[in-house]
PDB file of C-alpha atoms and ligand atoms in Angstrom:
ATOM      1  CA  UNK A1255       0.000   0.000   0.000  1.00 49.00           C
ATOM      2  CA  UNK A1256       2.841   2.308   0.834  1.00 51.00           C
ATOM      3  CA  UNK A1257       4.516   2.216  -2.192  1.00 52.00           C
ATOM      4  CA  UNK A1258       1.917   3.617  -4.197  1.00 53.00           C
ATOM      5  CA  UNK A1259       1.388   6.966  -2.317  1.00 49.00           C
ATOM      6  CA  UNK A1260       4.289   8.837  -3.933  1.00 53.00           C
ATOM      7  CA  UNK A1261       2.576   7.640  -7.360  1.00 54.00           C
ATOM      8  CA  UNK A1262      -1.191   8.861  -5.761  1.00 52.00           C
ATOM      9  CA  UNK A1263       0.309  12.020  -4.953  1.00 52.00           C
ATOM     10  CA  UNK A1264       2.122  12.711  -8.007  1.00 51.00           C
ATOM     11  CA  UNK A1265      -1.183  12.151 -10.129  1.00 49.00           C
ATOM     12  CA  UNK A1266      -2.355  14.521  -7.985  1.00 50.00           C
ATOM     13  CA  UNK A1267      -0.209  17.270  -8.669  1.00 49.00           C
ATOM     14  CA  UNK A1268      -0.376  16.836 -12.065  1.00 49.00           C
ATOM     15  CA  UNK A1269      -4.416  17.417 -12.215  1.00 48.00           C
ATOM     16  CA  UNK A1270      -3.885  20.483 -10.768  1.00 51.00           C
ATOM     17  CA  UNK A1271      -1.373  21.336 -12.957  1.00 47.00           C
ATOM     18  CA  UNK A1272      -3.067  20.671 -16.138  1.00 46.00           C
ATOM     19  CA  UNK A1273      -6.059  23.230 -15.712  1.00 46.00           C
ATOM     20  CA  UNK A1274      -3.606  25.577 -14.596  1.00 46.00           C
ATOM     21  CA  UNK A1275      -1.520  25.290 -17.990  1.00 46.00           C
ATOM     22  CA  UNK A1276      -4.898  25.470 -20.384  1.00 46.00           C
ATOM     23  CA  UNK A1277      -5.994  28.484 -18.435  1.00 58.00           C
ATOM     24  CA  UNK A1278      -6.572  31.765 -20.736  1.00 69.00           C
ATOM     25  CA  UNK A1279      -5.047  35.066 -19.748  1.00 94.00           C
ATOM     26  CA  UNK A1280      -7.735  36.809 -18.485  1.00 97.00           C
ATOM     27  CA  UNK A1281      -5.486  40.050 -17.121  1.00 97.00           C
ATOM     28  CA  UNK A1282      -3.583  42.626 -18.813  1.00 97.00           C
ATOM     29  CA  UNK A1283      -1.506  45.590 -17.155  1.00 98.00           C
ATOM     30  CA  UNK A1284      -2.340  49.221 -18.279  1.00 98.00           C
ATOM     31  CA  UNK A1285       0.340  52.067 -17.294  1.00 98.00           C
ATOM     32  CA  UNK A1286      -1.080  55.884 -17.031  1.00 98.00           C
ATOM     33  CA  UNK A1287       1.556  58.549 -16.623  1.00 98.00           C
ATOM     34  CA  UNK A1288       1.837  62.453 -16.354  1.00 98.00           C
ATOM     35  CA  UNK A1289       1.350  63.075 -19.493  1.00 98.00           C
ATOM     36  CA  UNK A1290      -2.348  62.104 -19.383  1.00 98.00           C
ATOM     37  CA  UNK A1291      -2.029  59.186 -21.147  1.00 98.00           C
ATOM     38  CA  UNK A1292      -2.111  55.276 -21.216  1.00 98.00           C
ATOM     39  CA  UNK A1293      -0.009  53.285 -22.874  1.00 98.00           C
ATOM     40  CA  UNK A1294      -2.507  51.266 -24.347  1.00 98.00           C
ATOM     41  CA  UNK A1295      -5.204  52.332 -27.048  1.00 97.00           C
ATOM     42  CA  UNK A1296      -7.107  49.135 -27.332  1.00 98.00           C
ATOM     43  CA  UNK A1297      -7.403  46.134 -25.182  1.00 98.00           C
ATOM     44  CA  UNK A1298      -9.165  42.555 -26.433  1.00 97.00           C
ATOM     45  CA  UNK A1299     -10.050  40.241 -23.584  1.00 97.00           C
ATOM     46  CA  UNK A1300     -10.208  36.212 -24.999  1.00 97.00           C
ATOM     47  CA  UNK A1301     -14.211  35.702 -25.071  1.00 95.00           C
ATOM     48  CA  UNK A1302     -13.552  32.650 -22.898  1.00 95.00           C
ATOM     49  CA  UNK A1303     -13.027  34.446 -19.981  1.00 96.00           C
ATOM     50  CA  UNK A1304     -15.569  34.307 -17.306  1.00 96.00           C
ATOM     51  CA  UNK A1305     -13.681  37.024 -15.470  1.00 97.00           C
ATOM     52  CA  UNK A1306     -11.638  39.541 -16.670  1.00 98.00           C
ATOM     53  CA  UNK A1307      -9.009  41.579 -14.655  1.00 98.00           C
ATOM     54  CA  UNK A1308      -7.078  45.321 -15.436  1.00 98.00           C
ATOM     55  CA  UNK A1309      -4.305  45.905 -13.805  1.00 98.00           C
ATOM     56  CA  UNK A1310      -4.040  49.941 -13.568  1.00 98.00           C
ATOM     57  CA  UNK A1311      -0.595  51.872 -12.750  1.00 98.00           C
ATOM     58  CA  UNK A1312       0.615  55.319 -12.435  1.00 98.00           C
ATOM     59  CA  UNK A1313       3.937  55.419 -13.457  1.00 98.00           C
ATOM     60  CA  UNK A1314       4.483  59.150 -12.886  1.00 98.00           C
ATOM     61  CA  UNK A1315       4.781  61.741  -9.954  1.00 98.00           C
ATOM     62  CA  UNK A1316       2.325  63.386  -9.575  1.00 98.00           C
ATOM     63  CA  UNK A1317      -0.426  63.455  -7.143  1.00 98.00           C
ATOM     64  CA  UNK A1318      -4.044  61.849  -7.447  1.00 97.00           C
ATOM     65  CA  UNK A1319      -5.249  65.508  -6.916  1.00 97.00           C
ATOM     66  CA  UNK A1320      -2.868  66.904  -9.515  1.00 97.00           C
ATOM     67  CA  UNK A1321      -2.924  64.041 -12.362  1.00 98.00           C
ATOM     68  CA  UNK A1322      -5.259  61.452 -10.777  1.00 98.00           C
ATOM     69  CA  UNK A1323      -6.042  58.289 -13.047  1.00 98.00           C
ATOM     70  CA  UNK A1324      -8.857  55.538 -13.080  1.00 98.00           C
ATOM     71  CA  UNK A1325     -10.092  53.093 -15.681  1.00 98.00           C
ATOM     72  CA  UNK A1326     -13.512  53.321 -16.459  1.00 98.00           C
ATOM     73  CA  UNK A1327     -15.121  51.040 -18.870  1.00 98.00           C
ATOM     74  CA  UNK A1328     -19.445  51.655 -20.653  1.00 98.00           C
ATOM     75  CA  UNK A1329     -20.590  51.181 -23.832  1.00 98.00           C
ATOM     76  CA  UNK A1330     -19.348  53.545 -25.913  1.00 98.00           C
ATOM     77  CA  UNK A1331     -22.266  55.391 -26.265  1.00 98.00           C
ATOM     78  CA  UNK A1332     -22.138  56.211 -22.660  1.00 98.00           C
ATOM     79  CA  UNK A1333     -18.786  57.413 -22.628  1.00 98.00           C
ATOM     80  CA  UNK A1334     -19.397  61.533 -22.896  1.00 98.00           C
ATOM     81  CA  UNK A1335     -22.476  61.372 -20.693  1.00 98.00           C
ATOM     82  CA  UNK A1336     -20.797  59.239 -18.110  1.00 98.00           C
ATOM     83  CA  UNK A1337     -17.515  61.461 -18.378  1.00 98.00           C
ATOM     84  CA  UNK A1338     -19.798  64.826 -17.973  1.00 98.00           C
ATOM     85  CA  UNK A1339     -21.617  63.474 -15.126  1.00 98.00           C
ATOM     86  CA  UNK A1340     -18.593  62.281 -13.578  1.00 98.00           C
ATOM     87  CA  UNK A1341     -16.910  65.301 -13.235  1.00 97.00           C
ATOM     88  CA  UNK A1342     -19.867  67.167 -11.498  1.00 97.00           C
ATOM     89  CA  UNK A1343     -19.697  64.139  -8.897  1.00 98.00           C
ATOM     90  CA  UNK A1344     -16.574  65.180  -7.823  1.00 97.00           C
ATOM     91  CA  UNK A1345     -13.251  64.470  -6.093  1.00 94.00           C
ATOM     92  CA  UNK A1346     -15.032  62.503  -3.322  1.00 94.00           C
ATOM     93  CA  UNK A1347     -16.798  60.385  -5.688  1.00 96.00           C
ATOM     94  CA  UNK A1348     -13.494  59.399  -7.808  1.00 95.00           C
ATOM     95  CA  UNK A1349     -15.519  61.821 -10.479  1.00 98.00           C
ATOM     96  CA  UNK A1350     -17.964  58.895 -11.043  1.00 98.00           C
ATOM     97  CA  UNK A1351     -21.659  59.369 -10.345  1.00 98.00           C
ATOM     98  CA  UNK A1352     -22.350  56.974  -7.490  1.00 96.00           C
ATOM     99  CA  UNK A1353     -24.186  53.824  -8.535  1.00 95.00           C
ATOM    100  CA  UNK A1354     -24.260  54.517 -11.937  1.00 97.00           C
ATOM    101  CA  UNK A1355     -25.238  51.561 -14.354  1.00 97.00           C
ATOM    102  CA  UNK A1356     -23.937  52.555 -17.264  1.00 98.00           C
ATOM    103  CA  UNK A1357     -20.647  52.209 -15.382  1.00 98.00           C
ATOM    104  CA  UNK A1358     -19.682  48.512 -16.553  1.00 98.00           C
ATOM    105  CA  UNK A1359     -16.454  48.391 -14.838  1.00 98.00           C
ATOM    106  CA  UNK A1360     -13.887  51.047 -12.533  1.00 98.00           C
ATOM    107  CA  UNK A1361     -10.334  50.686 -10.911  1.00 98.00           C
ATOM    108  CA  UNK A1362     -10.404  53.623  -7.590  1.00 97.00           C
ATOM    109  CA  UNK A1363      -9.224  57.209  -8.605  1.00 98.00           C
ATOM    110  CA  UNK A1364      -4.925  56.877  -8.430  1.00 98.00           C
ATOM    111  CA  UNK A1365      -1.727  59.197  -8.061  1.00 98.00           C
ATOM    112  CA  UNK A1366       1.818  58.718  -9.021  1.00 98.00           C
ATOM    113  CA  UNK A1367       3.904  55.764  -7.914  1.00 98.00           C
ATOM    114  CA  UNK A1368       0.038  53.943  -7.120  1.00 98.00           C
ATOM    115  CA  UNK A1369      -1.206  51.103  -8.495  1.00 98.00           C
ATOM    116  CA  UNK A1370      -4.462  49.451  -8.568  1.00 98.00           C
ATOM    117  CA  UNK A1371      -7.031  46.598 -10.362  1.00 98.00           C
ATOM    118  CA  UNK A1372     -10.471  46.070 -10.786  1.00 98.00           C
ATOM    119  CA  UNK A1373     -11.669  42.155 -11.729  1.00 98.00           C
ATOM    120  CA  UNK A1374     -15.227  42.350 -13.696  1.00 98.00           C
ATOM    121  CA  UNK A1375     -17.716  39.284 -15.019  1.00 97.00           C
ATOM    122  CA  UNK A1376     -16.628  39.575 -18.622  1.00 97.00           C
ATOM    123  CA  UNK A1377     -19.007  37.069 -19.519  1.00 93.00           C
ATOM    124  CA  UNK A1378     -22.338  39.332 -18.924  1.00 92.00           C
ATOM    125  CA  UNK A1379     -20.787  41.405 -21.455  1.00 97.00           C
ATOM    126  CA  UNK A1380     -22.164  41.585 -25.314  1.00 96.00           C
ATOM    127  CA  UNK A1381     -18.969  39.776 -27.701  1.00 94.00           C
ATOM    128  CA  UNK A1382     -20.232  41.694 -30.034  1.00 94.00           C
ATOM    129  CA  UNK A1383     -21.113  44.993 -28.387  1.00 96.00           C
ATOM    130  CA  UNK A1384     -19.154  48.014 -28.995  1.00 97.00           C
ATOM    131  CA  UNK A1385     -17.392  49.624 -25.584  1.00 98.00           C
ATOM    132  CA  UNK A1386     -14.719  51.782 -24.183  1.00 98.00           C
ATOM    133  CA  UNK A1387     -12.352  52.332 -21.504  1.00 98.00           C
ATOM    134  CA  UNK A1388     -10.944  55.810 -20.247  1.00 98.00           C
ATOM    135  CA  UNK A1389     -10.215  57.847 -17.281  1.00 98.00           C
ATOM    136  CA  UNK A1390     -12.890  60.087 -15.714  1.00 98.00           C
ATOM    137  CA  UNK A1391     -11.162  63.024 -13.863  1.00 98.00           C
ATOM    138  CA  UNK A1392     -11.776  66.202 -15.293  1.00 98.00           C
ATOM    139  CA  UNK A1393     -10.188  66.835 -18.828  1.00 97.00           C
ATOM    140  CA  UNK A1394      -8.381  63.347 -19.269  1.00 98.00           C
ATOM    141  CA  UNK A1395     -11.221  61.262 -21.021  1.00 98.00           C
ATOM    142  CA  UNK A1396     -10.828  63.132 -24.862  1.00 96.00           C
ATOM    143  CA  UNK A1397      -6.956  61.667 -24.404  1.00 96.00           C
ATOM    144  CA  UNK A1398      -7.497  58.959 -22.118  1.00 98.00           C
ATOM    145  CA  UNK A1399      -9.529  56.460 -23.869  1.00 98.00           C
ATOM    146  CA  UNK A1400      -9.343  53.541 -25.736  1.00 98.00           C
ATOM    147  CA  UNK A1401     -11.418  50.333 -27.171  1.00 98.00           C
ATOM    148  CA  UNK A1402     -12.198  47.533 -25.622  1.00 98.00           C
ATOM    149  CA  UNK A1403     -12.888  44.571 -27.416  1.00 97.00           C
ATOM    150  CA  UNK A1404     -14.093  40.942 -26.883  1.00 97.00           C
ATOM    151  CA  UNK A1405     -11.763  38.309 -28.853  1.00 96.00           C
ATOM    152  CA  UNK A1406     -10.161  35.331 -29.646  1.00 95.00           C
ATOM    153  CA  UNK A1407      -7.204  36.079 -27.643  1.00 94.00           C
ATOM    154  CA  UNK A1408      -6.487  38.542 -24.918  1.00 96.00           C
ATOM    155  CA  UNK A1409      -3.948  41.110 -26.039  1.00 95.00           C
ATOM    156  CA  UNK A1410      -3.248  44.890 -26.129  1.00 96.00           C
ATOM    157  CA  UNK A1411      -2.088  47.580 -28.873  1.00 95.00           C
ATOM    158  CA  UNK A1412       0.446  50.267 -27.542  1.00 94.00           C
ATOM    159  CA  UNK A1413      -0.747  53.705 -27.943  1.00 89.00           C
ATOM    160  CA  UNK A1414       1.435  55.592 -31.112  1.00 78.00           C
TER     161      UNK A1414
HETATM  162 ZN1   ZN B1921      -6.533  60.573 -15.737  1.00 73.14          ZN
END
């Protein structure tokens, strides 16, 4: 009986290996600086994802209050209207109306040197539907914005 334990417990590794390997990549990493910009334009998450995570950094100085960042993703119909009402929300409210529905998806309000993430249910989300992703403080969302898109493979295309 002994002698097949080490065999037991190496077929056990293994199965949790294997799901492991197969796994999609359900995450990608977005950098915001103070320029006002990300470094990303357009971001594909594989359809096969049942969650979907954005990994949100500030890779400048400057403060939250100064050259504050978020990643904010609606339809993109929504966008403008979201933006607008966002900024009369305020500081307090990350410049996001609380509650709001059209809001999909949203990392917290950052500063330089921060980082942050925000996992959503990707799967509640239209493949074929037609969103966006920017940053709500006031001013940044005619620079800071982007296309997110539901794919084949999860990937990202640098900003130019
Ligand atoms: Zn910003």
């Amino acid at each position: 009986m002994k002698k097949y334990i080490p065999f037991a417990f190496a077929t056990l590794l293994a199965g949790f290996g294997l799901p492991a390997m197969a796994q999609q990549n359900c995450e990608v990493t977005v950098e915001s600086n103070d320029a006002m910009q990300y470094d990303v334009k357009e971001i594909t998450a594989d359809k096969s994802c049942k969650e979907f995570t954005i990994h949100l950094k500030h890779v400048g100085k400057l403060p939250v209050a100064a050259m504050g960042h978020n990643w904010v993703l609606t339809t993109s119909d929504d966008v403008e209207q979201v933006a607008q009402e966002g900024i009369a929300a305020g500081a307090d409210n990350d410049y996001l109306k609380p509650d709001d529905k059209r809001v999909l998806a949203h990392t917290e309000l950052i500063g330089g040197g921060e980082e942050t993430s925000v996992t959503f249910d990707l799967s509640k989300l239209d493949e074929n539907g037609d969103y966006m992703f920017f940053c709500s403080f006031p001013g940044h969302s005619a620079i800071m914005r982007g296309e997110f898109n539901i794919g084949d493979a999860t990937g990202t295309q640098p900003r130019t």
